[in-house]
mmCIF file of C-alpha atoms in Angstrom:
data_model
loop_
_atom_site.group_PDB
_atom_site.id
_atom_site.type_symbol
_atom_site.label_atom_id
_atom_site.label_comp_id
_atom_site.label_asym_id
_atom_site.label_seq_id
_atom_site.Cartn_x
_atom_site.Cartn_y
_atom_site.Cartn_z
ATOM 1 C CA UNK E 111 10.608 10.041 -14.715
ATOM 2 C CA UNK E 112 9.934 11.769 -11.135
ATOM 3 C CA UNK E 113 6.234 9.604 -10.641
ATOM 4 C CA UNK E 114 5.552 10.365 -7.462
ATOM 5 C CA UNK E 115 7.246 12.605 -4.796
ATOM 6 C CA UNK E 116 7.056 13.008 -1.598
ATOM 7 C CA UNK E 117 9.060 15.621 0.591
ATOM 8 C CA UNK E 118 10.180 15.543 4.015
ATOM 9 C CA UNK E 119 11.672 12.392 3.640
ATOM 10 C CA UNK E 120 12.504 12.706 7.027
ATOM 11 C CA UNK E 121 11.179 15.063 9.963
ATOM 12 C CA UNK E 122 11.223 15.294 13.556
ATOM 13 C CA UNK E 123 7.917 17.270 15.662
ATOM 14 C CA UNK E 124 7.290 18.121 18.990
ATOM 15 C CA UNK E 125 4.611 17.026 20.348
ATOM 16 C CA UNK E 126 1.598 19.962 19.377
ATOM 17 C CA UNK E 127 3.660 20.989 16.128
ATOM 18 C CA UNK E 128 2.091 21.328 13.130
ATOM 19 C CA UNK E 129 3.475 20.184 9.388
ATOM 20 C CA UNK E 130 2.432 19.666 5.899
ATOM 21 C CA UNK E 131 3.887 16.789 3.854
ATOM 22 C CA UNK E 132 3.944 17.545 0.202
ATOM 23 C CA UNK E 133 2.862 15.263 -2.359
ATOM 24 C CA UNK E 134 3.269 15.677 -6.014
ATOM 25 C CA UNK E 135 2.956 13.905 -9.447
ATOM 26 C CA UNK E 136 3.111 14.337 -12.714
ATOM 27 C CA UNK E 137 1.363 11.206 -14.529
ATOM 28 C CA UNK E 138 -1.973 13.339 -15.196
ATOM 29 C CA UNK E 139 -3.247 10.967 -12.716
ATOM 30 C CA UNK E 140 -6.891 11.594 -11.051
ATOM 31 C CA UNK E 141 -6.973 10.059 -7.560
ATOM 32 C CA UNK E 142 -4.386 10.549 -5.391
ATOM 33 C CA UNK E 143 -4.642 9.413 -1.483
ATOM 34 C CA UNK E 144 -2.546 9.466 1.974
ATOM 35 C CA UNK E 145 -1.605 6.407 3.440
ATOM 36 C CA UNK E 146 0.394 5.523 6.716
ATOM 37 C CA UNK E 147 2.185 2.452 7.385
ATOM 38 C CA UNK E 148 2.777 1.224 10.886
ATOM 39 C CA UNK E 149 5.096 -1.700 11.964
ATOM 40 C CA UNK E 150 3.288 -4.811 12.067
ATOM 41 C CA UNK E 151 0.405 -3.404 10.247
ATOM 42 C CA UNK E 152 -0.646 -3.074 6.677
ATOM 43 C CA UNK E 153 -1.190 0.478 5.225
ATOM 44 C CA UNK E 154 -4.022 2.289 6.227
ATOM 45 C CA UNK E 155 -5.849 4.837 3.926
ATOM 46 C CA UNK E 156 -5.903 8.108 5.417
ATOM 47 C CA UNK E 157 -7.388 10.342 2.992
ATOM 48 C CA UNK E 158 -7.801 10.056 -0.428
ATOM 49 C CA UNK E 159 -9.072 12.544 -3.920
ATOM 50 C CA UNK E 160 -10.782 11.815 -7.012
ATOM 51 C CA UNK E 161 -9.745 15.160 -8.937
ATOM 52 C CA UNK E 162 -8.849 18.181 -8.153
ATOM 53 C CA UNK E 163 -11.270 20.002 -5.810
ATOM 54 C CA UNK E 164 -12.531 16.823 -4.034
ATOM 55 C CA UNK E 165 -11.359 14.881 -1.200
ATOM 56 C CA UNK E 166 -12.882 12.403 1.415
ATOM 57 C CA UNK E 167 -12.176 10.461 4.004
ATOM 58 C CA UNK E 168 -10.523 6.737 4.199
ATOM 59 C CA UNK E 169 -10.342 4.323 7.356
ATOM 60 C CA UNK E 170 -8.076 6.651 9.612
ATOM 61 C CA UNK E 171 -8.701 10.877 9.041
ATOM 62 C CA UNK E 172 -8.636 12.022 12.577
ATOM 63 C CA UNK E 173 -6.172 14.270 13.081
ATOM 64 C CA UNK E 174 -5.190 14.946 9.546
ATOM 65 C CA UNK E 175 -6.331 17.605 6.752
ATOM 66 C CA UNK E 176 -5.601 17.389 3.159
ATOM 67 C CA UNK E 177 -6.503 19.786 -0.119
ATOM 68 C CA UNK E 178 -6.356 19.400 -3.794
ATOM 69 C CA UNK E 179 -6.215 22.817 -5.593
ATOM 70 C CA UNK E 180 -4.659 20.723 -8.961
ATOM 71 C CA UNK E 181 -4.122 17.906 -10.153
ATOM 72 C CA UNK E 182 -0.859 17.386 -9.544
ATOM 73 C CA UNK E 183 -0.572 18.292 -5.219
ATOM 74 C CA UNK E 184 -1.934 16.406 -2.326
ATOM 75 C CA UNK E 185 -1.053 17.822 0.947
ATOM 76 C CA UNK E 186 -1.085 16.227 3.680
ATOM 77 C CA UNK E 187 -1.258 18.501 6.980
ATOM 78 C CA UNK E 188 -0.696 17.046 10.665
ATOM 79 C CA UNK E 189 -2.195 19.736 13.118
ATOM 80 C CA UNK E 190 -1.486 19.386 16.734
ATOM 81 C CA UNK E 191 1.021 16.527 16.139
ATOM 82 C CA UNK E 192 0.506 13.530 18.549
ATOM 83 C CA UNK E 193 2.737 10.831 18.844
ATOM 84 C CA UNK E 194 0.439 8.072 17.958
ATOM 85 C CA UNK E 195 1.285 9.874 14.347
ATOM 86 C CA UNK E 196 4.554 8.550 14.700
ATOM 87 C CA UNK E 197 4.674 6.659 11.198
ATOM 88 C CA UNK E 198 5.751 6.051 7.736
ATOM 89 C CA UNK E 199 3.629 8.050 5.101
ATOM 90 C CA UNK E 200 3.171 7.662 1.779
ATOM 91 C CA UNK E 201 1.866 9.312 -1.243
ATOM 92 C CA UNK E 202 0.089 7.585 -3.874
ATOM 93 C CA UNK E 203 -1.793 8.079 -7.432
ATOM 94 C CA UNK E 204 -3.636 5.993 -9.980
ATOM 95 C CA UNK E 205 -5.245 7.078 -13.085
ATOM 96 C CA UNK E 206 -8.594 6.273 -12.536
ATOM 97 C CA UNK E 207 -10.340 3.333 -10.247
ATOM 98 C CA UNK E 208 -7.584 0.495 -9.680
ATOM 99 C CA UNK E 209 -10.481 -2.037 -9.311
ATOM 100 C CA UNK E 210 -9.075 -4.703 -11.677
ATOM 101 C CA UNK E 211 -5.638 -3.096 -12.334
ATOM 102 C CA UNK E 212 -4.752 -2.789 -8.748
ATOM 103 C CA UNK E 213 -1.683 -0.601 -9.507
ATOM 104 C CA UNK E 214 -0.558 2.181 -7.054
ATOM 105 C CA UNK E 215 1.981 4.687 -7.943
ATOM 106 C CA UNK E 216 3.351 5.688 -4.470
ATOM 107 C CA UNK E 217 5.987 8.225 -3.118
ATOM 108 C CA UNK E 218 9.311 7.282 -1.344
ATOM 109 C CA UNK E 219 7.694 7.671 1.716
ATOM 110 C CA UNK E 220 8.070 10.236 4.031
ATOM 111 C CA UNK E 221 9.558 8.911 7.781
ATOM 112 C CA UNK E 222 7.614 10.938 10.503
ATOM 113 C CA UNK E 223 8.811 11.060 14.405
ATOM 114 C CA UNK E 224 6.428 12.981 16.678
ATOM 115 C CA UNK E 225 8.591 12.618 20.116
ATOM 116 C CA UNK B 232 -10.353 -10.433 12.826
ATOM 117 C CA UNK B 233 -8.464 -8.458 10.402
ATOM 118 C CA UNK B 234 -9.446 -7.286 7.403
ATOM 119 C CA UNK B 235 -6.879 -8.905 5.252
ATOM 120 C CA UNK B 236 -4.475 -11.160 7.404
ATOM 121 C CA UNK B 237 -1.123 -13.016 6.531
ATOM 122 C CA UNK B 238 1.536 -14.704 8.244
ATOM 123 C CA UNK B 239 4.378 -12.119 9.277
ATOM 124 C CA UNK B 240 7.125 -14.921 8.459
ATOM 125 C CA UNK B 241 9.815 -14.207 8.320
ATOM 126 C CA UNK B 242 10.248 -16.892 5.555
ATOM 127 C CA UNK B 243 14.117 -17.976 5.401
ATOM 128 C CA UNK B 244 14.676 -20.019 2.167
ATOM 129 C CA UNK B 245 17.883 -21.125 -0.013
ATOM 130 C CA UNK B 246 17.679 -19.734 -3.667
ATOM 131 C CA UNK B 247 16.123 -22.189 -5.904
ATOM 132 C CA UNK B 248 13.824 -22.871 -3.856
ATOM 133 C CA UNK B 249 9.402 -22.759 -3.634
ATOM 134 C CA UNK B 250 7.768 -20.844 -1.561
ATOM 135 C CA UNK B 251 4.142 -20.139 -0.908
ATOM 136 C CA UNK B 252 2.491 -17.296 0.934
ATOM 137 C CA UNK B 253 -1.161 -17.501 1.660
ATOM 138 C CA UNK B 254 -3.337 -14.216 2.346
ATOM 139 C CA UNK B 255 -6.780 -14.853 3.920
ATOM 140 C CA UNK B 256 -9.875 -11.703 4.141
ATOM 141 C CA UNK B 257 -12.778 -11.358 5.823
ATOM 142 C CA UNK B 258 -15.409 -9.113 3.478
ATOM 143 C CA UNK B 259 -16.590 -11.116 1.384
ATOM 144 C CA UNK B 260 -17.976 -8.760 -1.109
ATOM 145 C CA UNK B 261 -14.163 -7.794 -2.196
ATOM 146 C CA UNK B 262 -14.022 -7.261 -5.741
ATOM 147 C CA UNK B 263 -10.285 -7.457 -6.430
ATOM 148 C CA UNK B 264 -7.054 -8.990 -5.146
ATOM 149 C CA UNK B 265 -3.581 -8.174 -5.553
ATOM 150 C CA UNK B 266 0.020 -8.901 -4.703
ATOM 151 C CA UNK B 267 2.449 -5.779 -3.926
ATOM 152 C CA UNK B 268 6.680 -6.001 -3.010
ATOM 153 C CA UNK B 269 8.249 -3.961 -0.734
ATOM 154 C CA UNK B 270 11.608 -3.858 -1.141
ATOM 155 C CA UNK B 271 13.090 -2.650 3.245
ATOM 156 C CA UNK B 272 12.643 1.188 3.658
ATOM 157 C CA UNK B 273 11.021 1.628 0.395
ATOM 158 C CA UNK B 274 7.599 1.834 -1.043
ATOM 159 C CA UNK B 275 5.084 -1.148 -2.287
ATOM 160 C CA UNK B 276 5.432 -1.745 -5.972
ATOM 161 C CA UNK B 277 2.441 -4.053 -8.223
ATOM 162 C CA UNK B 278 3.851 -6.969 -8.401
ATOM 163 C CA UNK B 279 0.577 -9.035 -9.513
ATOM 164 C CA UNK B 280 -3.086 -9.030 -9.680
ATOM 165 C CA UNK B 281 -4.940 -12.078 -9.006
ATOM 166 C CA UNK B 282 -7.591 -13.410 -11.219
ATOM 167 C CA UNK B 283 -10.084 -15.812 -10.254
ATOM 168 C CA UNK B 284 -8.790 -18.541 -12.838
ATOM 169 C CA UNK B 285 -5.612 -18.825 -11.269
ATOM 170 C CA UNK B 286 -2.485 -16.645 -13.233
ATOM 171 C CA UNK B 287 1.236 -16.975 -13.458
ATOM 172 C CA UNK B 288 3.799 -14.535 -14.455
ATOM 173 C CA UNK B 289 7.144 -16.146 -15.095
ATOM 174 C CA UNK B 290 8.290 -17.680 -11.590
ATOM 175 C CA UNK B 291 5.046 -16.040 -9.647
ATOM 176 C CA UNK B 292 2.074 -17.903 -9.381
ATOM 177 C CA UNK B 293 -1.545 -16.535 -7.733
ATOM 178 C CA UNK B 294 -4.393 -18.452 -6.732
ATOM 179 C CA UNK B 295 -7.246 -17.141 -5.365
ATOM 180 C CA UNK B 296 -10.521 -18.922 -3.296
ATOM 181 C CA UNK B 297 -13.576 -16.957 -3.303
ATOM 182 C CA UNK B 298 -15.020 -19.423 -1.755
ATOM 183 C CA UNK B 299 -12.607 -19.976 1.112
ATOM 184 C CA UNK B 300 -11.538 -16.185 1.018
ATOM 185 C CA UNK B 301 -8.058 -16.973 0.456
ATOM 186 C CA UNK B 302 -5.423 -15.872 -1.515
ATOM 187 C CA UNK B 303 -2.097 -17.280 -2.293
ATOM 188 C CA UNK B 304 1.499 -16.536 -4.256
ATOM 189 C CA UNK B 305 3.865 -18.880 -5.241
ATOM 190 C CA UNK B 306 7.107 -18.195 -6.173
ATOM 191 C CA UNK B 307 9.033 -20.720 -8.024
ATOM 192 C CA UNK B 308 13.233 -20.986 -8.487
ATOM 193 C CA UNK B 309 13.936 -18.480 -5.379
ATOM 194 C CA UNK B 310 16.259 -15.520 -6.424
ATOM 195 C CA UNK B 311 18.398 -13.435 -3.785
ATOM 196 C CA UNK B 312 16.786 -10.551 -5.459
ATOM 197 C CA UNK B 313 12.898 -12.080 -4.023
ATOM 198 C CA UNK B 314 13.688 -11.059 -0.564
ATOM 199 C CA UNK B 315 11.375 -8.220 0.256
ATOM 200 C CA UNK B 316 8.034 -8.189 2.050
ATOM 201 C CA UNK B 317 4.640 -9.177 0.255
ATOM 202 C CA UNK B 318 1.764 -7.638 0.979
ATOM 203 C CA UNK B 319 -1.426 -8.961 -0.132
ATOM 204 C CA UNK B 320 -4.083 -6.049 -0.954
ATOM 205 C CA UNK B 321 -7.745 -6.100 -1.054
ATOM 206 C CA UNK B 322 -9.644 -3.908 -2.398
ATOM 207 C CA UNK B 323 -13.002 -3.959 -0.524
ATOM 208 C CA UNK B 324 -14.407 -1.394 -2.785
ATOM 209 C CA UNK B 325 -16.455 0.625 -0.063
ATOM 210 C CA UNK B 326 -15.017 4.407 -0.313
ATOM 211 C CA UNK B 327 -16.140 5.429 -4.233
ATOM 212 C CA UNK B 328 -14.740 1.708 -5.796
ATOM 213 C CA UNK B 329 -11.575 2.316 -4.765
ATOM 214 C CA UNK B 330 -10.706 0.926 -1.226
ATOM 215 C CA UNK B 331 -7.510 -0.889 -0.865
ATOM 216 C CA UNK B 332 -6.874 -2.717 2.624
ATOM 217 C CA UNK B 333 -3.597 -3.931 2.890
ATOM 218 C CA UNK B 334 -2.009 -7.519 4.902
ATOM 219 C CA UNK B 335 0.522 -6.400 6.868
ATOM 220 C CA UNK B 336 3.037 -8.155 4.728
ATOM 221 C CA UNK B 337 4.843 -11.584 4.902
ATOM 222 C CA UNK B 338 8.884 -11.648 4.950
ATOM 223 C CA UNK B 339 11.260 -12.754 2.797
ATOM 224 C CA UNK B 340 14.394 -13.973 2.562
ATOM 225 C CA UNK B 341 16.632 -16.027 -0.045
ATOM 226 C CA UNK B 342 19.768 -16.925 1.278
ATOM 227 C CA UNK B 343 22.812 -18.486 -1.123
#
């Protein structure tokens, strides 16, 4: 039952570095979307995908890029690395709108350091 | 004003205890509401939707107050294994349907 993973699970970048953080699942789910957790604040959508082929933009995008070539992967690429990206990220799916079931299947989280 | 605001706690209670977190938002055109746990260094996990009616699963209660914009969670009989954060989640419904906006979470912990 893998769900959801994530991979860095940890990483360390120089300031200017560039990385992808891979996201995969294999529930057959349709949307898939970035988020990034901050301390003292709630999670913040970064991007998010409806099927493969199509992505769009949630409340914070600059400075991130993501693709979704299948079903199952949702990168996540950092270019030019700043350390206001300093975060927690995680990966999540859901089969189709969660407007009344709400539920979220999300990664382990991947712990980024941009120093 | 946030979008969806709670009180950080931390909330330090004996087991058997009530407790009751309360979750307030600000758009109110929000179509859904929701409860998520988040166990320290891990990742949110459903613990609860919240229906307008009121709705109770086992020792977990949820209210929610359209008018008032406010949601809450009781939890009932407090268990050592109910300390995590809760995060109350929104979802606002502006990006395709399917915009959640997370509270930055309310602390718990159940001490023996």
């Amino acid at each position: 039952n893998a769900g959801v993973t994530q991979t860095p699970k940890f990483r360390i970048l120089k300031i200017g570095q560039s990385m992808t953080l891979q996201c995969t699942q294999d529930m057959n789910h349709n949307y898939m979307y970035w988020y990034r957790q901050d301390p003292g604040m709630g999670l913040k959508l970064i991007y998010y995908s409806v099927g493969a082929g199509i992505t769009d933009k949630g409340e914070v995008p600059n400075g991130y890029n993501v693709s979704r070539s299948t079903t199952e992967d949702f990168p996540l690429r950092l270019e030019l690395a700043a350390p206001s990206q300093t975060s927690v990220y995680f990966c999540a799916s859901s089969y189709a709108r969660v407007t009344h079931t709400g539920e979220l299947f999300f990664g382990e989280g991947s712990r980024l350091t941009v120093l | 004003r946030k979008e969806v605001e709670q009180d950080p706690g931390p909330f330090n209670v004996p087991e058997g205890a009530t407790v009751a977190f309360n979750c307030t938002y600000s758009n109110s055109a929000s179509q859904s509401f929701f409860w998520y746990r988040q166990d320290c260094r891990k990742e949110p996990k459903l613990l609860m939707s919240v229906y307008s009616s009121g709705n109770e699963d086992g020792r977990f209660t949820a209210q929610l107050n359209r008018a008032s914009q406010y949601i809450s969670l009781l939890i009932r009989d407090s268990k050592l294994s109910d300390s995590a954060t809760y995060l109350c989640v929104v979802n606002i419904g502006l990006y395709n349907n399917n915009d959640m906006r997370f509270g930055a979470g309310t602390r718990l912990t159940v001490k023996p």
